Each structure stands twice: as C-alpha cells, then as structure tokens.
XYZ file of C-alpha atoms in Angstrom:
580
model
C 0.000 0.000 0.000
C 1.373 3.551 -0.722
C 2.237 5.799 2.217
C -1.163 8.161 1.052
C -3.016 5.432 2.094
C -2.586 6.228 5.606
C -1.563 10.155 5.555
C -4.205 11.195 2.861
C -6.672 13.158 4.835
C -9.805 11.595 5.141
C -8.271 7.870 4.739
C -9.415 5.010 6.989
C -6.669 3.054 9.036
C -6.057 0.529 11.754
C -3.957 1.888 14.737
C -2.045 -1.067 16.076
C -1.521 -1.366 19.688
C 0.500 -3.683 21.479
C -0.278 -7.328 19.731
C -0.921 -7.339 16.045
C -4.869 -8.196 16.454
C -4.760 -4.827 19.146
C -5.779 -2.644 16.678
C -8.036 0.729 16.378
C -9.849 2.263 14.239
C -9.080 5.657 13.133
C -9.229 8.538 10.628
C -6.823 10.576 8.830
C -7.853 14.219 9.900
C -4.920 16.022 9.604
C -1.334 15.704 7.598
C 1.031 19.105 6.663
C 3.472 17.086 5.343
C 5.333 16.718 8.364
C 2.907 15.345 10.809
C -0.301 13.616 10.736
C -3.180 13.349 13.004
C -5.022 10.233 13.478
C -8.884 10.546 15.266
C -9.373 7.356 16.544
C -13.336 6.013 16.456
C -13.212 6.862 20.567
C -12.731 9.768 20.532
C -8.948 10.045 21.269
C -6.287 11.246 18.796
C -2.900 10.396 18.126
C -0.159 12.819 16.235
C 3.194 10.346 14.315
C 5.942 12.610 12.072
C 5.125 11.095 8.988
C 8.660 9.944 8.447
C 8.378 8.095 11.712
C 5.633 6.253 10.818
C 6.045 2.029 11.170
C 3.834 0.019 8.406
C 3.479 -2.339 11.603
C 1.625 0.098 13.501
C -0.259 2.292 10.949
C -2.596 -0.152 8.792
C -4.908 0.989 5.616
C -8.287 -0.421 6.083
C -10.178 -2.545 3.479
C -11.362 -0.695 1.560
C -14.947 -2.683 1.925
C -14.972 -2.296 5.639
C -15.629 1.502 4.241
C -19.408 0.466 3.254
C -19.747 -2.151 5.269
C -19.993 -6.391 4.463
C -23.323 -8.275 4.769
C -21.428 -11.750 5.278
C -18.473 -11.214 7.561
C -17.093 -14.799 6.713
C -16.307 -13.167 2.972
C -13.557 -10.485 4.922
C -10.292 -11.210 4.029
C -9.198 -10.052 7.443
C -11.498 -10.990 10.139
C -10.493 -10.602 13.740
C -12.501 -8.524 16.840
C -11.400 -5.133 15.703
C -13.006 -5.918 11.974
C -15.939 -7.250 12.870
C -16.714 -4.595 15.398
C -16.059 -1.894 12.899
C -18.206 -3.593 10.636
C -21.104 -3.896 12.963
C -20.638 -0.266 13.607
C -20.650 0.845 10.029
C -23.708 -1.151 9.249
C -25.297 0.158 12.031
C -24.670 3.835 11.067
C -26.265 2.952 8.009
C -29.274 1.767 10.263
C -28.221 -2.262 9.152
C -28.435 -3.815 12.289
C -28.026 -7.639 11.232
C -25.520 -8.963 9.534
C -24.369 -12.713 8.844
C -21.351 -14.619 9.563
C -21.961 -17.473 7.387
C -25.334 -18.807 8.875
C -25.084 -16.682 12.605
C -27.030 -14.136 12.776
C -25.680 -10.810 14.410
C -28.283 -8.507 15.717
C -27.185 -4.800 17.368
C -30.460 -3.263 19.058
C -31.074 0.292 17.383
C -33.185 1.497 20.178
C -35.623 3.108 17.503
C -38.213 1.476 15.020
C -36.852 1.212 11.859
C -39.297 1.889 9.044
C -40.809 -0.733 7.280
C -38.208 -3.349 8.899
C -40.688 -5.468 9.604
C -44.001 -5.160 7.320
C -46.149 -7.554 5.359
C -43.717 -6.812 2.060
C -40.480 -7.569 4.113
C -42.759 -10.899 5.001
C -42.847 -11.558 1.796
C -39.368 -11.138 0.232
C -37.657 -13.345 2.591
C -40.310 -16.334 2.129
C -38.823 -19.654 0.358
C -35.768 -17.530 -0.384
C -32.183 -19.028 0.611
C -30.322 -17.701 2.771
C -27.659 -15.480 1.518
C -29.981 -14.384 -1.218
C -31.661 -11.629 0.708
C -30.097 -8.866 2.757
C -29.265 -10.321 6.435
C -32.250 -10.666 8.613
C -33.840 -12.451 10.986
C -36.733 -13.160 8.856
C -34.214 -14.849 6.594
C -33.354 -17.051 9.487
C -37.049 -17.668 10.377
C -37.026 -19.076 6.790
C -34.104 -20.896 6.652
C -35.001 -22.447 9.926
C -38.414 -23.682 8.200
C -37.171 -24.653 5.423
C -34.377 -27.147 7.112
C -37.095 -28.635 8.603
C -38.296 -30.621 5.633
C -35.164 -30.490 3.918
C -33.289 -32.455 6.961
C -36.905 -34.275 8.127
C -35.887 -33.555 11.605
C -36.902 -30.355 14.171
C -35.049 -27.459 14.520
C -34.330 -25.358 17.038
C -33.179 -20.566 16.901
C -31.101 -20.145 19.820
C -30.873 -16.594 20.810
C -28.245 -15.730 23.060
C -26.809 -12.005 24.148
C -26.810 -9.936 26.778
C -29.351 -7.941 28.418
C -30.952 -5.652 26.806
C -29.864 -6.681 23.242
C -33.068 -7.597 21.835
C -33.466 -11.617 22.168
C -37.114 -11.121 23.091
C -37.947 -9.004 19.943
C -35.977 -11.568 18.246
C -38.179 -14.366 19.053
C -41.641 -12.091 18.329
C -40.382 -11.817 14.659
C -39.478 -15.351 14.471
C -43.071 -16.420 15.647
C -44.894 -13.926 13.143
C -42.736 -14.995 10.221
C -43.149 -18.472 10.930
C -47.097 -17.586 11.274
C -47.211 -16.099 8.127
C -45.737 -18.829 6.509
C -47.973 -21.502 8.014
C -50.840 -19.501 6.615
C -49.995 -19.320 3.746
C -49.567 -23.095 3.477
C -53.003 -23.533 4.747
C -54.401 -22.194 1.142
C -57.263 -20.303 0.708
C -59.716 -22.395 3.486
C -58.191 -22.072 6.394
C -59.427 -24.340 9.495
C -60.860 -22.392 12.422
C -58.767 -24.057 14.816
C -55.654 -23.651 13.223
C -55.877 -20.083 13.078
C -56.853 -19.692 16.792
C -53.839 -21.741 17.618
C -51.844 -19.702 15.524
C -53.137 -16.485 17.034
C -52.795 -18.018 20.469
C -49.140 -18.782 20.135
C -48.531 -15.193 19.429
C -50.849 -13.312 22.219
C -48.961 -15.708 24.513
C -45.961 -13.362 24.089
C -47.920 -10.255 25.716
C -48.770 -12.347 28.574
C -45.813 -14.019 29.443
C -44.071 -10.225 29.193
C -46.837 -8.828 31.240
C -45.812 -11.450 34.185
C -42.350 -12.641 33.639
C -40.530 -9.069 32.524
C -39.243 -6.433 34.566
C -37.908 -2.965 33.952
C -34.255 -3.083 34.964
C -31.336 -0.553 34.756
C -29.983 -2.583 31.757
C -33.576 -3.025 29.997
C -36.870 -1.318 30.753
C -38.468 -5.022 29.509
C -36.043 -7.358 30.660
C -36.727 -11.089 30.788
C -36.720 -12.420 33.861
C -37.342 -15.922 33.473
C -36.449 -18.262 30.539
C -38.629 -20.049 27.989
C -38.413 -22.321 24.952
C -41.387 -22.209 22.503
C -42.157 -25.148 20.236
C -44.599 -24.727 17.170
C -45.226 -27.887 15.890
C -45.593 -28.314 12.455
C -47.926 -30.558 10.414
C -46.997 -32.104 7.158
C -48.871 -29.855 5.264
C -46.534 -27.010 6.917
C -49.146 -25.256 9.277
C -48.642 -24.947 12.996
C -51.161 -27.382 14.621
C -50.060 -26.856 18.305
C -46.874 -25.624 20.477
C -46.123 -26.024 23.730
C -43.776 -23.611 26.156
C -41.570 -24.507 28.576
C -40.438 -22.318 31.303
C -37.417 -21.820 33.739
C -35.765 -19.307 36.380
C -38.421 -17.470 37.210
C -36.754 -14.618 39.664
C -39.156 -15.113 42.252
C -37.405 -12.624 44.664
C -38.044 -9.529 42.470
C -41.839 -9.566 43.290
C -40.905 -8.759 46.829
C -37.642 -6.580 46.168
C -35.874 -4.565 43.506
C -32.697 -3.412 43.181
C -32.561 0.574 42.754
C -33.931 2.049 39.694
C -35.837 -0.857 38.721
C -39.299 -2.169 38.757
C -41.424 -5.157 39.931
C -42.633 -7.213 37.400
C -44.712 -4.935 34.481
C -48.105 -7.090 35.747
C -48.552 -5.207 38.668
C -48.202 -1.606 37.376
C -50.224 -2.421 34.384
C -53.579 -4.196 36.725
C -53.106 -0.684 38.952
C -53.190 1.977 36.039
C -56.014 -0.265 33.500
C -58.149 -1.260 35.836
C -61.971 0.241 35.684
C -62.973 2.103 38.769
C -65.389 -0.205 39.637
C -61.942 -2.988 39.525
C -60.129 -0.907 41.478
C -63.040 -0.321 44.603
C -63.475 -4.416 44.495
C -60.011 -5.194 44.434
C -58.630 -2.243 47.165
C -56.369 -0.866 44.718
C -54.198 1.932 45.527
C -51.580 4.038 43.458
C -47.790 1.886 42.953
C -45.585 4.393 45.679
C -48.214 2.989 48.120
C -47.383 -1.235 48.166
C -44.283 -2.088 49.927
C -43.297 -4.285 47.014
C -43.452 -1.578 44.136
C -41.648 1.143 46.231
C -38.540 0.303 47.795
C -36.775 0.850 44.549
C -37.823 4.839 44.087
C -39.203 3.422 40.315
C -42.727 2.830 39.615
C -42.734 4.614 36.553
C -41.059 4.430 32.865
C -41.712 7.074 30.165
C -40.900 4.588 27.852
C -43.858 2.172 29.070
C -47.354 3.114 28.972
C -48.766 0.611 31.607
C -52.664 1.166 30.872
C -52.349 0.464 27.193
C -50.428 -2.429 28.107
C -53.219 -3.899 30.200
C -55.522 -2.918 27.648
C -53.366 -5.277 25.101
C -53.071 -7.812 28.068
C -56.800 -8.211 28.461
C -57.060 -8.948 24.639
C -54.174 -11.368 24.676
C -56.264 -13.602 27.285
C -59.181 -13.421 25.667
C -58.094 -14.655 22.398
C -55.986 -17.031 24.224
C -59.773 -17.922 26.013
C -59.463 -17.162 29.513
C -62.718 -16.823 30.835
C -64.017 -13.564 32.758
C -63.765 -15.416 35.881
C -60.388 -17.013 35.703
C -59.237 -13.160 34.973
C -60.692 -11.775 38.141
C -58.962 -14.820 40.143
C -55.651 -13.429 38.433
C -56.263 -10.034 38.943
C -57.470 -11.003 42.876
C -54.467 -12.574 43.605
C -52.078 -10.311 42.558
C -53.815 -7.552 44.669
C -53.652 -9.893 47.232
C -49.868 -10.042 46.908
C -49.800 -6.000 47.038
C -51.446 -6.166 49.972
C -49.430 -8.841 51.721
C -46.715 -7.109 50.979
C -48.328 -4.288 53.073
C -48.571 -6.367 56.073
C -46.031 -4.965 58.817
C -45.291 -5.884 62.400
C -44.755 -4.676 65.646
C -42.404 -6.581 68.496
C -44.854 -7.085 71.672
C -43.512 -10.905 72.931
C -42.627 -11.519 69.028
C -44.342 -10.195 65.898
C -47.643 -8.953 65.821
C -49.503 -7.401 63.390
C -49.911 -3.867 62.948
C -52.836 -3.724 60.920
C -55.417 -6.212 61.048
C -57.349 -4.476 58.631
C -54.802 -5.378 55.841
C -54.592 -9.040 56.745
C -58.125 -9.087 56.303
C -58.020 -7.342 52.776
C -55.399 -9.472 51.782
C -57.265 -12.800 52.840
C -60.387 -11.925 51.133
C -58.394 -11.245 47.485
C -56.236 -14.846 47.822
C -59.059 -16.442 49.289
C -57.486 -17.517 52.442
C -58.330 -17.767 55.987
C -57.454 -13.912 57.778
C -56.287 -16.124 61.183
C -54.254 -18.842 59.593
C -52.692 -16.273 57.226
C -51.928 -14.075 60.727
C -50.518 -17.036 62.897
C -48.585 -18.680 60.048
C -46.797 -14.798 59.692
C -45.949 -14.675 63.666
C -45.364 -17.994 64.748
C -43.774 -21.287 63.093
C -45.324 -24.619 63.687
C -43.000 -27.518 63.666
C -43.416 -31.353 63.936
C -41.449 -32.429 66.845
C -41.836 -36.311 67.447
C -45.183 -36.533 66.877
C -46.387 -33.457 67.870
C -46.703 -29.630 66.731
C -44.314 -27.738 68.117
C -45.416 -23.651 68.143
C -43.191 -21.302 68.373
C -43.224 -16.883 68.287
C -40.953 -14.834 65.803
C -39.231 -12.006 65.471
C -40.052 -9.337 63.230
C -37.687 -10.370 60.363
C -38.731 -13.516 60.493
C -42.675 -12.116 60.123
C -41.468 -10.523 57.058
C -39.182 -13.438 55.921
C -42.510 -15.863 56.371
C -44.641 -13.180 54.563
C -42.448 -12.762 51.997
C -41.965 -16.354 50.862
C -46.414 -16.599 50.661
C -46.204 -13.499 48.188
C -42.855 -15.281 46.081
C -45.063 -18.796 46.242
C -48.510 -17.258 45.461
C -47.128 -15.222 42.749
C -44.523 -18.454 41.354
C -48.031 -20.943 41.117
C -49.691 -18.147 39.378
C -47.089 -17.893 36.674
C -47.353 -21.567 36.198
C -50.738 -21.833 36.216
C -51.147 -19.504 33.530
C -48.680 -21.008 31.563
C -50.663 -24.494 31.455
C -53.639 -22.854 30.907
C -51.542 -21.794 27.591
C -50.363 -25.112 27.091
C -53.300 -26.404 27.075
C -55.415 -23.924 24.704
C -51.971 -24.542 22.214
C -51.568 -28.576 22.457
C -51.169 -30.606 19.534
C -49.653 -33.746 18.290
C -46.574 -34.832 20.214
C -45.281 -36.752 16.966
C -45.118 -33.465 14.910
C -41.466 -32.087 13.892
C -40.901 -28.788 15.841
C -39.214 -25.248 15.632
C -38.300 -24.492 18.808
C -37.197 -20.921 20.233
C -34.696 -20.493 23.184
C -35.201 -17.376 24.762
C -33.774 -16.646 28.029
C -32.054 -14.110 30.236
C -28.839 -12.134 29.005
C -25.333 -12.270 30.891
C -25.856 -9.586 33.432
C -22.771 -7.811 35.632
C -24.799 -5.579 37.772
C -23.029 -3.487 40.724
C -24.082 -5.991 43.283
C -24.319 -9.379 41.543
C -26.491 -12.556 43.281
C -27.328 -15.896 43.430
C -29.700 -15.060 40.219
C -26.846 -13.692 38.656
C -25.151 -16.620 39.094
C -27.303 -18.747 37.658
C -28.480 -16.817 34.397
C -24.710 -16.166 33.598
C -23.640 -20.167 34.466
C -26.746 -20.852 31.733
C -25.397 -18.580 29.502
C -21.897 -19.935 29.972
C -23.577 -23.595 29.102
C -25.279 -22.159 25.897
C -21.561 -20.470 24.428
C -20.297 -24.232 25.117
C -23.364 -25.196 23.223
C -23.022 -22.723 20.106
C -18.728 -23.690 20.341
C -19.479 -27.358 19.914
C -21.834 -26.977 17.331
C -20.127 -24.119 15.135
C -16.670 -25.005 15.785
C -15.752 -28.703 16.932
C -18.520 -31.133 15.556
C -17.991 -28.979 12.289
C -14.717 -29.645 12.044
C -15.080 -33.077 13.007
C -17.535 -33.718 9.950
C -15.344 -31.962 7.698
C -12.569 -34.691 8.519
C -14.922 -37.386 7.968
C -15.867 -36.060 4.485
C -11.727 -35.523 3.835
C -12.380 -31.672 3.060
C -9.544 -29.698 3.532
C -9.434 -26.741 6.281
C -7.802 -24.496 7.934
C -8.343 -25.182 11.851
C -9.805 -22.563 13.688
C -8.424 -21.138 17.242
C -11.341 -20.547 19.240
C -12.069 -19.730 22.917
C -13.059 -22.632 24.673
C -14.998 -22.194 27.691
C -15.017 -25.505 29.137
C -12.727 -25.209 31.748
C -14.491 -22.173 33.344
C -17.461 -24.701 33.225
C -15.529 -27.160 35.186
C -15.008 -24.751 37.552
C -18.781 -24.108 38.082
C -20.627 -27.858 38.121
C -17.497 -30.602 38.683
C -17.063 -32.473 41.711
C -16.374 -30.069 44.173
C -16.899 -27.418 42.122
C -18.709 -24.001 42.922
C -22.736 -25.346 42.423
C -21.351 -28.232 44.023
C -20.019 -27.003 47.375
C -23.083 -24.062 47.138
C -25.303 -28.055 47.557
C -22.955 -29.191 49.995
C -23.075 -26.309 52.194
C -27.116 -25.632 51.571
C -27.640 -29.524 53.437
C -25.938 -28.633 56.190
C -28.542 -26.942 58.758
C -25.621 -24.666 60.454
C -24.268 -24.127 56.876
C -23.856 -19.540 56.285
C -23.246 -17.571 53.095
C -20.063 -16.897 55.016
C -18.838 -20.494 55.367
C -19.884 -21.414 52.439
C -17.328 -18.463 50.698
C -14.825 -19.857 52.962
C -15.134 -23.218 51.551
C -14.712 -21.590 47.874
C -12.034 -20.063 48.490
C -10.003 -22.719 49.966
C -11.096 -25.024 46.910
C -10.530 -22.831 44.030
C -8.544 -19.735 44.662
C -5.675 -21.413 42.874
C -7.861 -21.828 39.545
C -7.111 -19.197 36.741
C -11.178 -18.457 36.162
C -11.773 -17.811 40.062
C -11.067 -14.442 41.702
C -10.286 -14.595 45.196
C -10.681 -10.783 46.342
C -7.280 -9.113 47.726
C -10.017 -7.419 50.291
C -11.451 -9.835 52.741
C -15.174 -9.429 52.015
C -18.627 -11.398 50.961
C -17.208 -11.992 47.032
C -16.116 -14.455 44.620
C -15.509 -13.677 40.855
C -15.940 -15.943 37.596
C -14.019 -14.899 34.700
C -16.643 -15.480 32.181
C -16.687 -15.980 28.170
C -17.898 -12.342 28.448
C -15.888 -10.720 31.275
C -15.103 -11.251 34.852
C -18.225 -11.120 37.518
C -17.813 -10.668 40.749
C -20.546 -12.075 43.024
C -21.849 -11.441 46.643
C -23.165 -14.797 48.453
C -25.751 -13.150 50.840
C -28.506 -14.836 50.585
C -27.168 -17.442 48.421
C -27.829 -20.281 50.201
C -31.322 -19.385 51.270
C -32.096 -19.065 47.716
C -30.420 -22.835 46.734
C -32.534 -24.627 49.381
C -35.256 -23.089 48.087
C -37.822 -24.390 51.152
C -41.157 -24.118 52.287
C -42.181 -24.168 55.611
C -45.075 -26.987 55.735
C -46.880 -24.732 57.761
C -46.920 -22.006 55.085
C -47.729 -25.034 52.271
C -51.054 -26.119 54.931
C -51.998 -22.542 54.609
C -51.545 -22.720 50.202
C-alpha cells in the first residue's frame, strides 16, 4: 500500500496497539506534510511525524470495511477489531443484522426502523435461501423452516446475548414470520382451529411479558425468566399446536428490587387499567403505596405506557380464552400479593400485626383464611416427634414468612397460567418442531447474586453449546468427508465450566453447604475459596469481604453470596404449604 493510504486526509486506518490483532480504528484528519493526526473512532487522537511512521503500527483499512460487508465470513481479514467496525458501520447505516456465514448478528437500534418489519419484508424473505436476501432475521425464520423438511428432523433458533440486546424481539419476529408462513400453506380455506392456535401462540408473548418481565437498569423489559417455545408443524406445513416450557423465574423480584428498577410490568399495568369499579373491588391503591413496588424509588417508565399495556393484556387472554372469571382470580391474587406485601409488624412478645385491617383485605383477594394467614406470619409450627411444636418470631422472620407466601402465590400463578396456555396450544406430540430459546442475558450488575449466578452459568452452558456446534462437531464432519481446512483457534470455555458444576466445584459445594442446617453464606465463601482460589477463572478478592468472581466468556463477575444459600434450598415451611 502507498504511504497516502494512511496520511491522505480523510483515509481510513487501523492503529495497532501492542499485539498485532490490538488494533483501532481511526481517521486521517490532519497531515502538513510533516505530521499527521489520526482521530481514533473513541474519541482520542494520536499525532506520528510522517517519516516516523512504522507500516506495523499504521494499517490501511479494506477498503470494503468503508461500506460495510453483509457476510463477515467473505472479509479477508477478520479478527474482533473488523468485525466490530463492521457492525458499527452497518449500524450507522441503520443495518443492524448482519451474517457470519449462517449466525445471525443482531445490534439493538433502540428506535423502530421503518418498514423493517411489514407484510412486504414478510414476503421477500419467504422460500428464499439464505444469503440471497439482505441479512435478517426473517431470513433465518425461513431458513429455519425450510431445514425442517429439507433435513426431516426439528429445529431449534437459539438466541443468546446480553441484556438488553433484543433476544425477546428476536423471538416475536421469528413467531410472526413463521405464522405467516404456516398460513400461507393452509391455502385459501383455512381451518378455524388452526388459526386460533396460531393467534394463540402469538398473544402468549404479551402475557408471558406482562408477568415474567421487569424494567431493569440494563432493559426497561427485561426477561426475567427463561422459555423455549415449540410450534409444531404438520406435514402440510401449518402450525397445529406448540407447547412452552419455562425456567428461572426470579421469584425474589416480586418482593424486592434493586434501585432504579421495577417489579414485574403485571402489577403496574392491573393498577393503572383497571376500571374504577376494579379498582373499589379489588382495594387498589396508586404503585408508591405497596411495599413491594416502592422500595426501589421506580414505579414509573416514560418509555412504558402501563394502561395500554393492560388494555393489550386483556385482549391477549381473551383470544388465548381465559374466561371472565379465571381473569378476576388473576387479577385477585395479585392484589392480594400488594397487599401482603403491606402487612407490617410490631415486636410485643414476638411479631404482631400492625394492621389487622390489611390481613383481612389481603385474605379476602387470595381467598385464604385472615387467622391462619396471621398465625402462620408470627409464629412457626413444627413437627417435633409426633407433635406440633409452636413457636413466636421475630419481626424479620414475620417478614421473611410473609415474603416467601407473596414469592409462592405469585410463582403458582405464573405456572398456572402457563398451562392454561399449554393447554389452549396442544397438539400432536409426533409433529417435527421449531423451537425458540429465549432466556435471560449475561448480566454484571453493581451488586451481583445468586440469580446472577445462575443466568450467567446458563449462559456460559449455551456459548459451550453454540462452540461445539459451530466449531468442533464442524470440524469433526469436515474430517470425515476428507475436506480440507484451515483449523480454527477458538475460545473454549469448558474449563471455566468445570469450575462451576465438577465435583467439588462451585454449584457443588453451594449443595454441599445448603444440606448442612448450620451451613452460612459466610462459610460457604470460605469453603470456595479454599477449593478454588488457585484456579485461573476464580477471583479470590485481595479485600477480605462477601465476594467471589468468575471470569466469564464475556468478562469477569464478581458475586456477593448473601442470601445465596437461602435461595439454593429453596424451602417451604409446611406450615406455610397447609396454609396454600
């Protein structure tokens, strides 16, 4: 390359630090002939006497990186810095996907793109192969169908990323493509049943939002549960039934939030759509007044407009078929958690109730007795050879004891409705499938938890997952077939899963300690440390604390272990189950 390349003014360049694959991007934005001035794409600039400057450290760019690539395996030169500036030249051009070979990338623009998504779009990217079409997830929708009948065996989107990146979206566009598609197969008469199916697999999406999403600092509609969809497919190519499957629901938000965030989106959206003759039969009051929607200082989002929410809630059910009834059961008992959460206490020879009043509210929305609710808050009933054993508690554990009936309450209602689903959606169990993973991002919050440590140790499992599948079985079957290739270096993460679910690893001492009754979140750090601070993917803290880290795929998290056994064991009091 000529020296202009990277002097001319306005010329595109890599700025290599340190290693070879360290490198920048940067433009040329000044050169007098003697020195030149290099604006790097952060914001930081760097000034080299041109007849100073090292070929080894000043790179022209490709000239193609300049508009941007579609298919990112076609680069000649395609290492972290590339592929970054590519996604960020694409997405100044407001192209957020783009392929690398048949991945999907996906870079959330935060805006609605016009015409992105429309019946026309629809229609370009049906029975089209992939590659033929600009990248987009409608492309994979179709490619994903299309396998199907090509390979005779299901198939199965998994959508990983972090928080906040879109996977949710993701999986809405896959459904309606894959819903469009089906119709169309179903020619011009199209059976009653298989429509409402149809249409019920997609208004499950509001309702499983509604009660499994949360507004977080990351993501004002963060996922906070898992779930993989299956639409099974008929011969003929329509969806005749689906079922979803659900996991890590993060019970603990519905009675706490970190600051800044939310409860889950249900809540909010019952208080600010319900009719005024709702809110007098169900004792609502405004969000700042239930203990569980204000400790966080958020019960608002200008970005969320909770009674047209509700209002597209309500719909959803209906079309899915809930019946008036079972609707005012799920709107009673999630008052009845508001209120619970409203029930305080007062030491006088252990916890007493402050206001009766509100335990009686509260029992008449879950439909439970006011005095066995009461006791079951202020005293604990054990079986002690025989016999019941009753015995007072303190105000934390009142609130501890109340707490656990709103996380229960709220955990069987979430199921519940889920069946229900399951049940309106059910179809043949020999039908091939297209199933949709769609689960929580890798999170590093400030304080990091026990829930933390399980979405990111899933996450971890599902890069092993996407490795194996990308990297080594493909390679494998190229061997078998005698194709030549080049091998490919790529990060395993296996060891870092060693370190999480071997014998005596972290989930296994976390078990260990959780069965022994005198077993603390203190202890059971103790016990981690003394295990695994010698590993290279476990941080051991210089200052004596309540962390451990995990140097993950996608960075290093440190986590705090309060409550971390509590949340492993996972118990209920039989006394609190009676009451349920």
């Amino acid at each position: 390359m000529a020296e202009s390349d990277v002097t001319t003014v306005g010329s595109r360049v890599w700025l290599v630090k340190g290693s070879p694959d360290d490198l920048t991007p940067a433009t040329v934005t000044q050169c007098d002939g003697v020195e030149v001035v290099y604006q790097t794409d952060y914001g930081e600039e760097q000034r080299m006497w041109m007849n100073e400057i090292d070929p080894n450290q000043v790179k022209p760019m490709n000239g193609v990186l300049l508009q941007g690539v579609e298919d990112m395996a076609k680069m000649t030169e395609l290492n972290q810095a590339s592929i970054l500036c590519n996604l960020n030249t694409r997405y100044q051009q407001n192209e957020i996907y783009t392929y690398i070979g048949s991945i999907l990338i996906s870079v959330n623009p935060y805006k609605r793109l016009h015409d992105l998504y429309d019946e026309k779009t629809l229609a370009r990217y049906t029975n089209k192969d992939l590659g033929e079409e600009s990248p987009h997830v409608f492309a994979i929708a179709n490619e994903c169908y299309t396998c199907l009948w090509k390979r005779e065996e299901s198939q199965c989107v998994l959508i990983s990323g972090e928080s906040g990146a879109g996977k949710t979206e993701a999986t809405k566009f896959i459904l309606k493509f894959i819903s469009n598609i089906s119709r169309q197969r179903s020619g011009k008469v199209e059976e009653e049943n298989g429509k409402s199916i149809e249409k019920s697999i997609l208004e499950s999406g509001p309702v499983l939002e509604a009660l499994g999403n949360a507004k977080t600092v990351y993501n004002n509609n963060s996922s906070r549960f898992g779930k993989f969809v299956q639409l099974l497919i008929s011969e003929s190519g329509q969806i005749k039934g689906g079922r979803i499957t659900d996991c890590i629901l993060a019970k603990h938000r519905v009675v706490r939030q970190n600051p800044g965030e939310r409860n889950y989106h249900i809540f909010y959206q019952l208080i600010q759509g319900a009719t005024p003759e709702q809110r007098d039969r169900l004792f609502l009051m405004e969000p700042g007044e239930y203990h569980y929607l204000n400790q966080s200082g958020c019960v608002s989002d200008p970005t969320l407009n909770d009674a047209e929410d509700w209002a597209a809630l309500e719909q959803a059910l209906n079309v899915i078929g809930f019946k008036d009834g079972q609707k005012q059961d799920m709107m009673s008992v999630l008052s009845g958690i508001l209120h619970l959460g409203n029930v305080s206490f007062m030491n006088a020879g252990g916890a007493q109730v402050v206001d009766t009043d509100v335990i009686d509210r509260t029992s008449q929305l879950l439909g439970i007795d006011s005095e066995r609710l009461e006791a079951v808050m202020k005293e604990r009933t054990m079986k002690l050879r025989g016999e019941n054993i009753t015995s007072p508690q303190s105000i934390d554990q009142a609130c501890d004891s109340r707490d656990s009936i709103a996380m229960a309450v709220y955990s069987q209602l979430f199921r519940w409705i889920i069946s229900k689903i399951n049940h309106r959606i059910k179809g043949p169990d020999d039908f091939y499938f297209i199933g949709i993973l769609d689960i929580f991002g890798f999170e590093n919050f400030k304080i990091n938890r026990f829930e933390q440590f399980c979405i990111n140790f899933a996450n971890e499992k599902l890069q092993e997952f996407f490795n194996r599948h990308i990297f080594s079985l493909e390679q494998i079957e190229y061997n078998k077939e005698g194709i030549d290739w080049c091998d490919v270096e790529w990060a395993d993460n296996s060891e870092c899963l060693d370190l999480v679910e071997k014998n005596l690893g972290l989930m296994s001492l976390i078990n260990e300690e959780s069965r022994f009754p005198k077993g603390t979140d203190k202890s059971l750090l103790n016990k981690l440390h003394n295990q695994h601070a010698k590993n290279q993917f476990y941080v051991k803290p210089r200052v004596i604390g309540l962390e451990f880290g995990i140097k993950h795929y996608a960075g290093e998290v440190m986590y705090n272990v309060t409550g971390f056994l509590e949340k492993n064991r996972d118990t209920f009091r039989d006394d609190l189950l009676g009451l349920l």
